[in-house]
Amino acid sequence: MNLDNQKRSVVTSQLNLLLAFAGLVLLLLLMRAFYLQMFRGEHYLALSRDNFIQTIPTAHSRGRIFDRFGTLLVTNRPSHDIFLTRAFLPDSERSIAKLGRVLGMSKRRQSELDAALLESLEGQEVRKLSFAHENPFGCEALDQFLREDELAGVTLRNRAVMASGCVVTIDNQVFPSRAAVRQRLQDALDYDPRKFQAAWDRAWRRSRRGQYQPFRIVSDVDEGAANQVRLEISRGLLPGIQMNDSMRRRYPFGDRASHVLGFMNEVSSRDLRQNAYKHYHLGDRVGRRGVERVFENYLRGEDGKRFYIVDAKGREHGAFHHHLEELGLEPIESRGGHDIRLTIDEELQEWTEGAFLGAAGSVVVIDVNNGEVLALASFPHYDLNELAGRGSGSAWLKLSRDALKPLRNKAVQEHYAPGSTFKAFTGVAGLVHGQIRSSSVKTCYGNFFIGRQRWRCYNRGGHGPLSLPTALKVSCDSYFYNLGVNLGLDRLASTAQHFGFGRKSGIALDGEVPGLIPTREYYASKGGGYRRGYVVNASIGQGDVIATPLQLANAYAALVNGGDLFRPRIVHEVRDATGLVTQSFIPEVIDHLDIKESDLEEIRRSLSYVTRAGGTAYSLRDVEKYGDLARWVRKSGVVIGGKTGTAQVVSLSKNIDHLDPEAVEYHKRDHAWFVGFAPIQEPEIVVVAMTEHGGFGGSASAPVVANVIRKWHELKVERGGAE
Amino acid sequence: MNLRDYFARVPLLLTMYVSLILGIGVVNLASAARVLRPNLPWVQLLWIVIGIAVALILGAIPASRLRSLLLPGYLCAITLLGGVLVFGIQVKGARRWIELGAFRLQPSELAKVATLAMVALLLSKRSERNGYTLTTLFRPLHPSRPLFLSGAMLAFLYTQWEVFDLDWLTGDRYDLHEGIFAGLALTLVLVWLVASLVRYFGEQEKPALIGPIECAALPFVLILVEPDLGTSLMLVLVCAAQILACGIRMRSFVYLMGSTGVVAGVAWTFIMHDYQKSRVINFLNPEADLHGAGYHAMQSMIAIGSGGQLGKGYGLGTQTQLSFLPENQTDFVFSVWAEEWGFLGVCVLFILFFLLLQQLFAMARTAKDDYVVLICVGVAAMFFWHMVVNVGMVMGVLPVVGVTLPLLSYGGSSMMTLFLCLGLVVNTQVWSDVEDDEAL
């Protein structure tokens, strides 16, 4: 049938229109290609590189911590965390739908099958679920499907007689379903089912935030379980489950020096938003307390990085390394953390922790000639291993709720009224400012008056006439009331400040509090103005005077070493992984008091009377009470100087004798101080013990100090006086 | 006509463009398949050789004899389509292939060519002076047509009843339900057959037994239920292009498009529930569900975009060589080309395809016969739509449906289809001014 002319013209115009349309569509597609390749090319190039360049951090170990003689206090151990990735976990409903579609099952049959499968997972003994399927086409299709496409865990029987249907068997341990993976993981870990279920559910809920991100199910599983899980992962039985190996802290001595060493925990997502944490990743652990926190930057080290070319299944590929060169991606070696050597003496620390008598408090042992802290203990202390392993969260919660505040380092983070231990500094102030000489005598009548206001000496009958040494020995209040008033608050304060009161000592521990030495200015700014009574209280270390045990120890160290105030040091030196010392902390004098050597000698001598007949700590020589310790104090020849102190917690009514601990309930009892130093001729160490609510310092804290000094002496002899 | 005359009449430019595209395809395939199936380009070359032979043989059949072979060919294709639903092997939820020894035949590919040719023949037999109207397009409007349509509908529902949640109809009695549906469908189709035959033999002037619309509708439905959305869509688009080339009145065109759009839109937004929609989508397009379509589309866009101006270099495409790109020998060959040769390569390919289309349209313009026009337009539409849907899919502007890129994708069936199409075109050119008795 030939076309006539009229028809032809119609056709030609239609054809031109069609061709124009085709050209237009092709042009639009070309514009899309232009957009993708020319306009967004760099973006997609970066995405493609994200695909095939895998960055794997190379682990490093955190620096270890040693005591001053090289005893290992903190080290590392391998730890294994287990994660799930939502997108890679199989979905039983999908698997069943796949199976159902192949078999030609109804939706209802599918959901029945799903339910049956779940049920078979609950009951452990049923591993296989079989059902007959009568649709021969479905059976044949499944047969084909199983040959082509893996549907793990499904097997088919009666293939020979498939015309009449078949028996399909599902192995619930292998069939891709989330419940099966969960069950298998639980078996491998051998955990309590309820707890594991809760942990799993939590991770599963969280994983909604990122389909392709791993979320942790359980942390720090033990080595045996980790091996089992690793095996099952390598067999492909745990799709969507990953295990991450990392290092955690191990503390060979458990609770030893827990407040000095401090602990670590995981960075929170809130931390990660801050600039200070820019080198951290989710899941990293960071030092939170003590040396772990303060020396985080030394201890931490740096993750290294390695770059791999991988294919879509994550296997390493040999070629395409030029992309790495173009991007300048070279492997970065990991840098291990630096080791730290403390000034702490592990043996003395152990003894110190054992010697403490109260429920809560602290003990500080400091070397008077360089400010090194030889032992520092806060009570109650805690087991660091519990805070490093699995269940650290609940352990931490328990500690943080404890009424005795075990998490607080009471030697530096808590301040108390120094009480009578402060009287030595009032005495020094008197000498420095020429108010008294050591031989000046004042008389104690048991009372002290300013106008009509009365202050009492604890000895109501009065001590009679006293010189400074005697006043310190018996700890007479009236003597120092008098001296304080004559000195005035500011002169007292300026001397005390030379001993480091009222400001942070600068020790490398976290959360140190400054304490307080009040001045006239302080009262003026506080409002209410200054009254003369304030200096009366301050002169015996009460009122607004507060100090930390460490401050007190350091102040006494300056008092007995000739007036040099050192910055207390807890860290000796930092060494890199090869053992080379990278930083060493040398003694640093931060203040000096100009005072005649003979005056200091006088004070030191006066303080030695405290442990002798008539002194407030004379009971240390009571063999009946202290046995071996008392015998040692009597006979060793090491003379202990010191001062007792009692810090009033609440004012008790007058008819209760607040020196009798049994008569007062715990939280209202006074805090008990004792500061000791030895040997008296040429002091080497100062020991401060603070027993919270210990009552009288002479009985609660003095034996602790004596015990520590005794151990120190023994160790010194043992080590041949090298130290 | 001797052999030399025959080869002289084979259109030169068309052959040139096709060869260039085929060359690009094999070179590209060598890179795409290097990792997983390095011998694939050789297999493809074998298919090309066979294809050329088939096209040349088809071209050599005298035009009038070829036309008389079209109806048997069409019926043969329909039979195969029916057969695949019964005997076909199921892969990933769809029955599309018949296994013949070592080969797998995809009848829907053959059906595309057969339908294209059949529709061209039927349309060329009736010419409407001012273009088709709705009524002429659907003529003969016969009482049997609703019977046929409802029969087809029921057959469709029978095969895929689960999709539409007919549990409430059937309760637990599977057998009863299957019997009712199958029986009803069979009865209706039989009644239609009888009624049509009665009419055919009862009237003086023999009307066409089936019109072009039914001719296209039957394979469309059969392919859709396999299910194979991509191929059935191609079939419709190709036939639509042929009808448009014949001319359709503007008003009818607007009515047709408008009403289809409104009905589909209303059904989609107001009547169907979300779960039904997702079921329909999953049913029509199972690949999307099984592979995670979003992932594939994304990886493909990364491959194309990262190619940039000049590409990453032959054999150096990381998306391709490291297997991030899925199905890179078949549906995603374009992405391989774009990644390794960049925008430059894409431009070259587009220009070649446009020249090919332009050449086919030039042949249509100079044709003396409606049949020739419709064959050329149909074949052009075949190339065009395959390319547009495939490239649109890999560039992330169209949903992921399994449509290959003509002359570049690996695959025997699709290669055969294209060479059969080219054979039809060659045939029209060779015999355009030759009488049948001058045959070889």
Tab-separated table of C-alpha atoms in Angstrom, chain A residues 112-480:
chain	number	residue	atom	x	y	z
A	112	GLU	CA	2.663	-18.939	61.062
A	113	LEU	CA	6.072	-20.133	59.987
A	114	ASP	CA	7.713	-17.059	61.455
A	115	ALA	CA	5.989	-17.638	64.768
A	116	ALA	CA	6.947	-21.321	64.763
A	117	LEU	CA	10.537	-20.416	64.044
A	118	LEU	CA	10.664	-17.975	66.917
A	119	GLU	CA	9.143	-20.560	69.195
A	120	SER	CA	11.693	-23.160	68.168
A	121	LEU	CA	14.416	-20.706	69.082
A	122	GLU	CA	13.022	-20.210	72.553
A	123	GLY	CA	13.048	-23.934	73.315
A	124	GLN	CA	16.717	-24.806	72.988
A	125	GLU	CA	16.357	-28.474	72.132
A	126	VAL	CA	14.447	-28.012	68.864
A	127	ARG	CA	16.993	-27.121	66.277
A	128	LYS	CA	15.189	-28.012	63.130
A	129	LEU	CA	11.766	-27.139	61.925
A	130	SER	CA	10.258	-29.282	59.192
A	131	PHE	CA	7.050	-28.886	57.308
A	132	ALA	CA	5.492	-30.529	54.300
A	133	HIS	CA	4.749	-28.414	51.302
A	134	GLU	CA	2.310	-29.708	48.747
A	135	ASN	CA	2.789	-27.263	45.946
A	136	PRO	CA	5.095	-29.094	43.502
A	137	PHE	CA	5.873	-25.920	41.567
A	138	GLY	CA	6.959	-24.251	44.765
A	139	CYS	CA	9.173	-27.180	45.646
A	140	GLU	CA	10.786	-27.160	42.275
A	141	ALA	CA	11.246	-23.426	42.441
A	142	LEU	CA	12.864	-23.702	45.854
A	143	ASP	CA	15.161	-26.408	44.553
A	144	GLN	CA	16.259	-24.057	41.800
A	145	PHE	CA	16.523	-21.185	44.212
A	146	LEU	CA	18.689	-23.077	46.663
A	147	ARG	CA	21.064	-23.914	43.844
A	148	GLU	CA	21.228	-20.321	42.668
A	149	ASP	CA	20.911	-18.139	45.667
A	150	GLU	CA	21.972	-19.030	49.140
A	151	LEU	CA	19.223	-19.284	51.686
A	152	ALA	CA	21.257	-20.656	54.540
A	153	GLY	CA	19.793	-23.301	56.764
A	154	VAL	CA	17.053	-24.465	54.411
A	155	THR	CA	17.155	-27.980	53.065
A	156	LEU	CA	14.756	-29.879	50.880
A	157	ARG	CA	13.880	-33.548	51.019
A	158	ASN	CA	11.927	-35.837	48.658
A	159	ARG	CA	13.426	-34.172	45.644
A	160	ALA	CA	12.942	-37.372	43.680
A	161	VAL	CA	9.203	-37.391	44.213
A	162	MET	CA	8.791	-33.669	44.038
A	163	ALA	CA	5.736	-33.984	41.870
A	164	SER	CA	3.722	-34.636	44.998
A	165	GLY	CA	5.373	-32.024	47.146
A	166	CYS	CA	8.330	-32.014	49.462
A	167	VAL	CA	9.507	-31.609	53.027
A	168	VAL	CA	11.256	-28.359	53.778
A	169	THR	CA	13.550	-28.254	56.789
A	170	ILE	CA	14.735	-25.073	58.394
A	171	ASP	CA	17.719	-25.209	60.695
A	172	ASN	CA	16.953	-22.415	63.091
A	173	GLN	CA	20.586	-22.115	64.105
A	174	VAL	CA	21.638	-21.204	60.608
A	175	PHE	CA	18.555	-19.699	59.015
A	176	PRO	CA	19.134	-15.978	58.642
A	177	SER	CA	17.046	-14.516	61.412
A	178	ARG	CA	17.840	-11.939	64.026
A	179	ALA	CA	16.562	-14.114	66.841
A	180	ALA	CA	18.866	-16.929	65.766
A	181	VAL	CA	21.861	-14.623	65.732
A	182	ARG	CA	20.942	-13.359	69.160
A	183	GLN	CA	20.532	-16.875	70.509
A	184	ARG	CA	23.828	-18.018	69.038
A	185	LEU	CA	25.637	-15.038	70.495
A	186	GLN	CA	24.125	-15.644	73.897
A	187	ASP	CA	25.206	-19.291	73.783
A	188	ALA	CA	28.714	-18.316	72.759
A	189	LEU	CA	28.977	-15.792	75.574
A	190	ASP	CA	27.252	-18.015	78.099
A	191	TYR	CA	25.590	-15.067	79.800
A	192	ASP	CA	22.535	-14.887	81.950
A	193	PRO	CA	19.666	-14.883	79.388
A	194	ARG	CA	17.706	-12.066	81.015
A	195	LYS	CA	20.645	-9.726	81.330
A	196	PHE	CA	21.805	-10.537	77.831
A	197	GLN	CA	18.340	-9.931	76.425
A	198	ALA	CA	18.249	-6.530	78.113
A	199	ALA	CA	21.684	-5.601	76.753
A	200	TRP	CA	20.693	-6.762	73.287
A	201	ASP	CA	17.439	-4.829	73.342
A	202	ARG	CA	19.229	-1.689	74.436
A	203	ALA	CA	21.769	-1.938	71.621
A	204	TRP	CA	19.015	-2.748	69.133
A	205	ARG	CA	17.014	0.315	70.145
A	206	ARG	CA	20.044	2.559	69.940
A	207	SER	CA	20.962	1.199	66.535
A	208	ARG	CA	17.959	2.969	65.074
A	209	ARG	CA	20.148	6.058	65.032
A	210	GLY	CA	22.548	4.623	62.491
A	211	GLN	CA	21.832	1.639	60.290
A	212	TYR	CA	25.459	1.109	59.335
A	213	GLN	CA	27.060	2.088	62.621
A	214	PRO	CA	28.136	-0.520	65.110
A	215	PHE	CA	26.478	-0.318	68.518
A	216	ARG	CA	27.894	-2.098	71.518
A	217	ILE	CA	25.940	-4.931	73.059
A	218	VAL	CA	28.304	-6.066	75.777
A	219	SER	CA	31.742	-4.908	76.784
A	220	ASP	CA	34.806	-6.602	78.164
A	221	VAL	CA	33.866	-10.231	77.635
A	222	ASP	CA	36.355	-12.743	78.949
A	223	GLU	CA	38.927	-14.448	76.785
A	224	GLY	CA	37.163	-17.814	76.442
A	225	ALA	CA	33.871	-16.302	75.318
A	226	ALA	CA	35.728	-13.940	73.010
A	227	ASN	CA	37.422	-16.870	71.299
A	228	GLN	CA	34.094	-18.631	70.851
A	229	VAL	CA	32.515	-15.528	69.348
A	230	ARG	CA	35.506	-14.991	67.075
A	231	LEU	CA	35.181	-18.549	65.821
A	232	GLU	CA	31.483	-18.176	65.048
A	233	ILE	CA	32.024	-14.858	63.310
A	234	SER	CA	34.691	-16.416	61.114
A	235	ARG	CA	32.301	-19.236	60.260
A	236	GLY	CA	29.756	-16.666	59.122
A	237	LEU	CA	27.256	-17.682	61.780
A	238	LEU	CA	26.924	-14.231	63.300
A	239	PRO	CA	26.107	-11.826	60.491
A	240	GLY	CA	25.862	-8.263	61.757
A	241	ILE	CA	27.958	-8.964	64.870
A	242	GLN	CA	31.440	-7.555	65.244
A	243	MET	CA	34.030	-7.901	67.936
A	244	ASN	CA	36.486	-5.170	68.759
A	245	ASP	CA	39.716	-5.862	70.579
A	246	SER	CA	41.124	-3.115	72.711
A	247	MET	CA	43.141	-2.607	75.844
A	248	ARG	CA	41.850	-1.965	79.298
A	249	ARG	CA	43.548	-1.069	82.554
A	250	ARG	CA	44.670	-3.691	84.987
A	251	TYR	CA	45.689	-2.881	88.550
A	252	PRO	CA	47.883	-5.596	90.076
A	253	PHE	CA	47.257	-4.232	93.568
A	254	GLY	CA	43.513	-3.628	93.239
A	255	ASP	CA	42.628	-0.858	95.622
A	256	ARG	CA	46.156	0.341	96.334
A	257	ALA	CA	46.585	4.110	95.938
A	258	SER	CA	43.246	4.225	94.169
A	259	HIS	CA	42.855	7.972	94.655
A	260	VAL	CA	46.316	8.766	93.368
A	261	LEU	CA	46.089	6.544	90.317
A	262	GLY	CA	42.489	7.393	89.539
A	263	PHE	CA	40.332	5.590	87.027
A	264	MET	CA	39.143	5.852	83.465
A	265	ASN	CA	35.826	5.593	81.768
A	266	GLU	CA	34.380	6.043	78.368
A	267	VAL	CA	34.083	9.409	76.653
A	268	SER	CA	30.455	10.404	76.386
A	269	SER	CA	28.904	11.740	73.238
A	270	ARG	CA	28.589	15.071	75.031
A	271	ASP	CA	32.349	15.123	75.629
A	272	LEU	CA	32.986	14.409	71.979
A	273	ARG	CA	31.284	17.610	70.944
A	274	GLN	CA	33.902	19.590	72.821
A	275	ASN	CA	37.105	20.688	71.220
A	276	ALA	CA	39.248	19.155	73.948
A	277	TYR	CA	38.121	15.717	72.850
A	278	LYS	CA	38.662	16.152	69.145
A	279	HIS	CA	41.184	13.315	68.977
A	280	TYR	CA	38.857	10.893	70.722
A	281	HIS	CA	36.336	8.537	69.189
A	282	LEU	CA	33.200	7.058	70.599
A	283	GLY	CA	34.158	4.104	72.750
A	284	ASP	CA	37.559	5.493	73.730
A	285	ARG	CA	38.338	5.595	77.408
A	286	VAL	CA	39.710	8.642	79.105
A	287	GLY	CA	41.279	9.238	82.510
A	288	ARG	CA	38.724	10.748	84.857
A	289	ARG	CA	40.457	10.956	88.220
A	290	GLY	CA	43.901	11.174	89.691
A	291	VAL	CA	47.084	10.749	87.695
A	292	GLU	CA	45.121	9.035	84.913
A	293	ARG	CA	43.273	12.284	84.409
A	294	VAL	CA	46.006	14.834	85.005
A	295	PHE	CA	48.541	12.994	82.850
A	296	GLU	CA	46.008	11.879	80.233
A	297	ASN	CA	47.971	13.523	77.448
A	298	TYR	CA	51.180	11.720	78.388
A	299	LEU	CA	49.585	8.360	79.071
A	300	ARG	CA	47.251	8.263	76.115
A	301	GLY	CA	49.565	7.986	73.130
A	302	GLU	CA	48.207	8.224	69.635
A	303	ASP	CA	46.328	5.862	67.403
A	304	GLY	CA	48.149	5.017	64.262
A	305	LYS	CA	46.362	4.680	60.953
A	306	ARG	CA	46.704	2.319	58.075
A	307	PHE	CA	44.988	2.699	54.766
A	308	TYR	CA	43.842	-0.245	52.745
A	309	ILE	CA	42.312	-0.622	49.320
A	310	VAL	CA	39.323	-2.898	49.704
A	311	ASP	CA	36.696	-4.286	47.390
A	312	ALA	CA	32.968	-4.337	47.986
A	313	LYS	CA	33.223	-7.316	50.307
A	314	GLY	CA	35.884	-5.641	52.395
A	315	ARG	CA	38.743	-7.814	51.131
A	316	GLU	CA	42.092	-6.163	50.649
A	317	HIS	CA	42.980	-5.490	47.035
A	318	GLY	CA	46.471	-5.216	45.624
A	319	ALA	CA	45.961	-2.506	43.019
A	320	PHE	CA	44.877	1.137	42.954
A	321	HIS	CA	47.473	2.322	45.427
A	322	HIS	CA	48.010	5.433	43.348
A	323	HIS	CA	44.840	6.830	44.884
A	324	LEU	CA	46.491	6.740	48.295
A	325	GLU	CA	49.516	8.548	46.924
A	326	GLU	CA	47.342	11.187	45.271
A	327	LEU	CA	45.601	11.841	48.549
A	328	GLY	CA	48.859	11.751	50.467
A	329	LEU	CA	47.610	8.963	52.717
A	330	GLU	CA	50.619	7.360	54.301
A	331	PRO	CA	50.437	5.003	57.213
A	332	ILE	CA	50.779	6.751	60.518
A	333	GLU	CA	52.601	4.772	63.165
A	334	SER	CA	50.839	4.480	66.452
A	335	ARG	CA	52.602	6.020	69.376
A	336	GLY	CA	52.390	4.188	72.660
A	337	GLY	CA	51.565	6.199	75.735
A	338	HIS	CA	54.352	7.350	78.015
A	339	ASP	CA	55.050	5.563	81.262
A	340	ILE	CA	54.887	7.471	84.489
A	341	ARG	CA	57.010	6.968	87.589
A	342	LEU	CA	55.358	8.228	90.708
A	343	THR	CA	56.959	9.491	93.908
A	344	ILE	CA	54.781	7.027	95.790
A	345	ASP	CA	56.534	4.206	97.612
A	346	GLU	CA	54.319	1.190	97.085
A	347	GLU	CA	55.401	-0.584	100.281
A	348	LEU	CA	54.879	2.483	102.421
A	349	GLN	CA	51.565	3.117	100.698
A	350	GLU	CA	50.432	-0.407	101.492
A	351	TRP	CA	51.406	-0.006	105.108
A	352	THR	CA	49.727	3.391	105.281
A	353	GLU	CA	46.483	2.026	103.959
A	354	GLY	CA	46.625	-0.800	106.455
A	355	ALA	CA	47.455	1.451	109.385
A	356	PHE	CA	44.460	3.727	109.122
A	357	LEU	CA	41.996	3.201	111.933
A	358	GLY	CA	38.851	5.212	111.112
A	359	ALA	CA	36.065	4.821	108.607
A	360	ALA	CA	36.864	7.818	106.489
A	361	GLY	CA	39.733	10.248	106.206
A	362	SER	CA	43.141	10.454	104.680
A	363	VAL	CA	46.840	10.055	105.299
A	364	VAL	CA	49.598	11.965	103.547
A	365	VAL	CA	53.295	11.148	103.788
A	366	ILE	CA	55.591	13.781	102.372
A	367	ASP	CA	59.363	14.129	102.076
A	368	VAL	CA	60.191	17.416	103.785
A	369	ASN	CA	63.325	18.098	101.767
A	370	ASN	CA	61.828	18.018	98.270
A	371	GLY	CA	58.059	17.879	98.524
A	372	GLU	CA	57.744	14.325	97.192
A	373	VAL	CA	54.605	12.570	98.282
A	374	LEU	CA	55.673	9.121	99.470
A	375	ALA	CA	52.192	7.899	100.232
A	376	LEU	CA	48.772	9.365	99.899
A	377	ALA	CA	45.713	7.488	100.940
A	378	SER	CA	42.088	8.448	101.195
A	379	PHE	CA	39.477	6.324	102.895
A	380	PRO	CA	37.348	4.490	102.134
A	381	HIS	CA	39.230	3.446	99.032
A	382	TYR	CA	37.964	1.229	96.238
A	383	ASP	CA	39.057	-1.539	93.931
A	384	LEU	CA	40.177	-0.010	90.652
A	385	ASN	CA	39.728	-3.279	88.770
A	386	GLU	CA	36.025	-3.121	89.454
A	387	LEU	CA	35.888	0.252	87.740
A	388	ALA	CA	37.857	-0.978	84.737
A	389	GLY	CA	35.991	-4.094	83.786
A	390	ARG	CA	32.512	-5.207	82.919
A	391	GLY	CA	29.902	-3.805	85.269
A	392	SER	CA	31.979	-0.735	85.948
A	393	GLY	CA	28.858	1.371	85.570
A	394	SER	CA	27.046	-0.202	88.497
A	395	ALA	CA	30.235	-0.297	90.574
A	396	TRP	CA	30.674	3.406	89.984
A	397	LEU	CA	27.058	4.117	90.823
A	398	LYS	CA	27.392	2.253	94.090
A	399	LEU	CA	30.521	4.189	95.026
A	400	SER	CA	29.013	7.512	94.092
A	401	ARG	CA	26.037	6.898	96.355
A	402	ASP	CA	28.103	5.838	99.353
A	403	ALA	CA	27.614	8.263	102.287
A	404	LEU	CA	31.338	8.062	103.127
A	405	LYS	CA	32.163	9.447	99.654
A	406	PRO	CA	34.805	6.914	98.675
A	407	LEU	CA	35.282	8.522	95.257
A	408	ARG	CA	36.551	11.731	96.795
A	409	ASN	CA	40.270	12.075	97.387
A	410	LYS	CA	40.001	13.501	100.880
A	411	ALA	CA	43.670	14.445	101.042
A	412	VAL	CA	43.310	17.171	98.419
A	413	GLN	CA	39.629	17.515	97.572
A	414	GLU	CA	38.358	18.028	101.101
A	415	HIS	CA	39.275	20.765	103.534
A	416	TYR	CA	38.767	20.858	107.279
A	417	ALA	CA	39.443	23.249	110.097
A	418	PRO	CA	43.057	22.470	111.058
A	419	GLY	CA	42.283	22.961	114.738
A	420	SER	CA	45.159	22.846	117.164
A	421	THR	CA	47.632	21.760	114.475
A	422	PHE	CA	47.468	25.374	113.329
A	423	LYS	CA	48.772	26.670	116.656
A	424	ALA	CA	52.359	26.063	115.546
A	425	PHE	CA	51.855	28.636	112.769
A	426	THR	CA	50.288	31.124	115.144
A	427	GLY	CA	53.384	30.664	117.263
A	428	VAL	CA	55.671	31.184	114.268
A	429	ALA	CA	53.742	34.333	113.345
A	430	GLY	CA	54.276	35.636	116.878
A	431	LEU	CA	58.002	35.018	116.607
A	432	VAL	CA	58.323	36.457	113.097
A	433	HIS	CA	56.443	39.595	113.911
A	434	GLY	CA	58.291	40.076	117.207
A	435	GLN	CA	55.206	39.730	119.359
A	436	ILE	CA	56.831	37.097	121.523
A	437	ARG	CA	60.073	35.369	122.072
A	438	SER	CA	60.194	31.697	122.803
A	439	SER	CA	60.913	32.401	126.413
A	440	SER	CA	58.036	34.912	126.825
A	441	VAL	CA	55.561	33.718	129.429
A	442	LYS	CA	51.825	34.230	129.434
A	443	THR	CA	49.369	32.964	131.977
A	444	CYS	CA	46.318	30.829	131.172
A	445	TYR	CA	43.361	31.283	133.517
A	446	GLY	CA	41.092	28.924	131.598
A	447	ASN	CA	39.191	31.856	130.138
A	448	PHE	CA	39.875	34.614	127.668
A	449	PHE	CA	37.824	37.784	127.402
A	450	ILE	CA	37.290	40.440	124.788
A	451	GLY	CA	34.902	42.880	126.341
A	452	ARG	CA	32.188	40.664	127.775
A	453	GLN	CA	32.645	37.871	125.286
A	454	ARG	CA	34.381	34.851	126.720
A	455	TRP	CA	36.472	32.091	125.081
A	456	ARG	CA	37.419	29.032	127.018
A	457	CYS	CA	40.572	27.025	127.122
A	458	TYR	CA	39.784	23.296	126.954
A	459	ASN	CA	41.433	23.156	130.353
A	460	ARG	CA	38.774	24.946	132.313
A	461	GLY	CA	40.999	25.303	135.354
A	462	GLY	CA	43.695	27.092	133.360
A	463	HIS	CA	47.276	26.015	132.571
A	464	GLY	CA	48.867	28.775	134.604
A	465	PRO	CA	51.983	30.549	133.293
A	466	LEU	CA	53.250	29.171	129.951
A	467	SER	CA	56.039	29.744	127.443
A	468	LEU	CA	55.558	28.930	123.728
A	469	PRO	CA	57.084	25.406	123.906
A	470	THR	CA	54.867	24.458	126.811
A	471	ALA	CA	51.816	26.036	125.226
A	472	LEU	CA	52.347	23.866	122.123
A	473	LYS	CA	53.047	20.776	124.200
A	474	VAL	CA	49.818	21.055	126.157
A	475	SER	CA	48.006	22.801	123.309
A	476	CYS	CA	46.796	25.612	125.530
A	477	ASP	CA	44.060	27.636	123.846
A	478	SER	CA	44.304	30.792	125.925
A	479	TYR	CA	47.959	31.348	125.080
A	480	PHE	CA	47.168	31.453	121.378
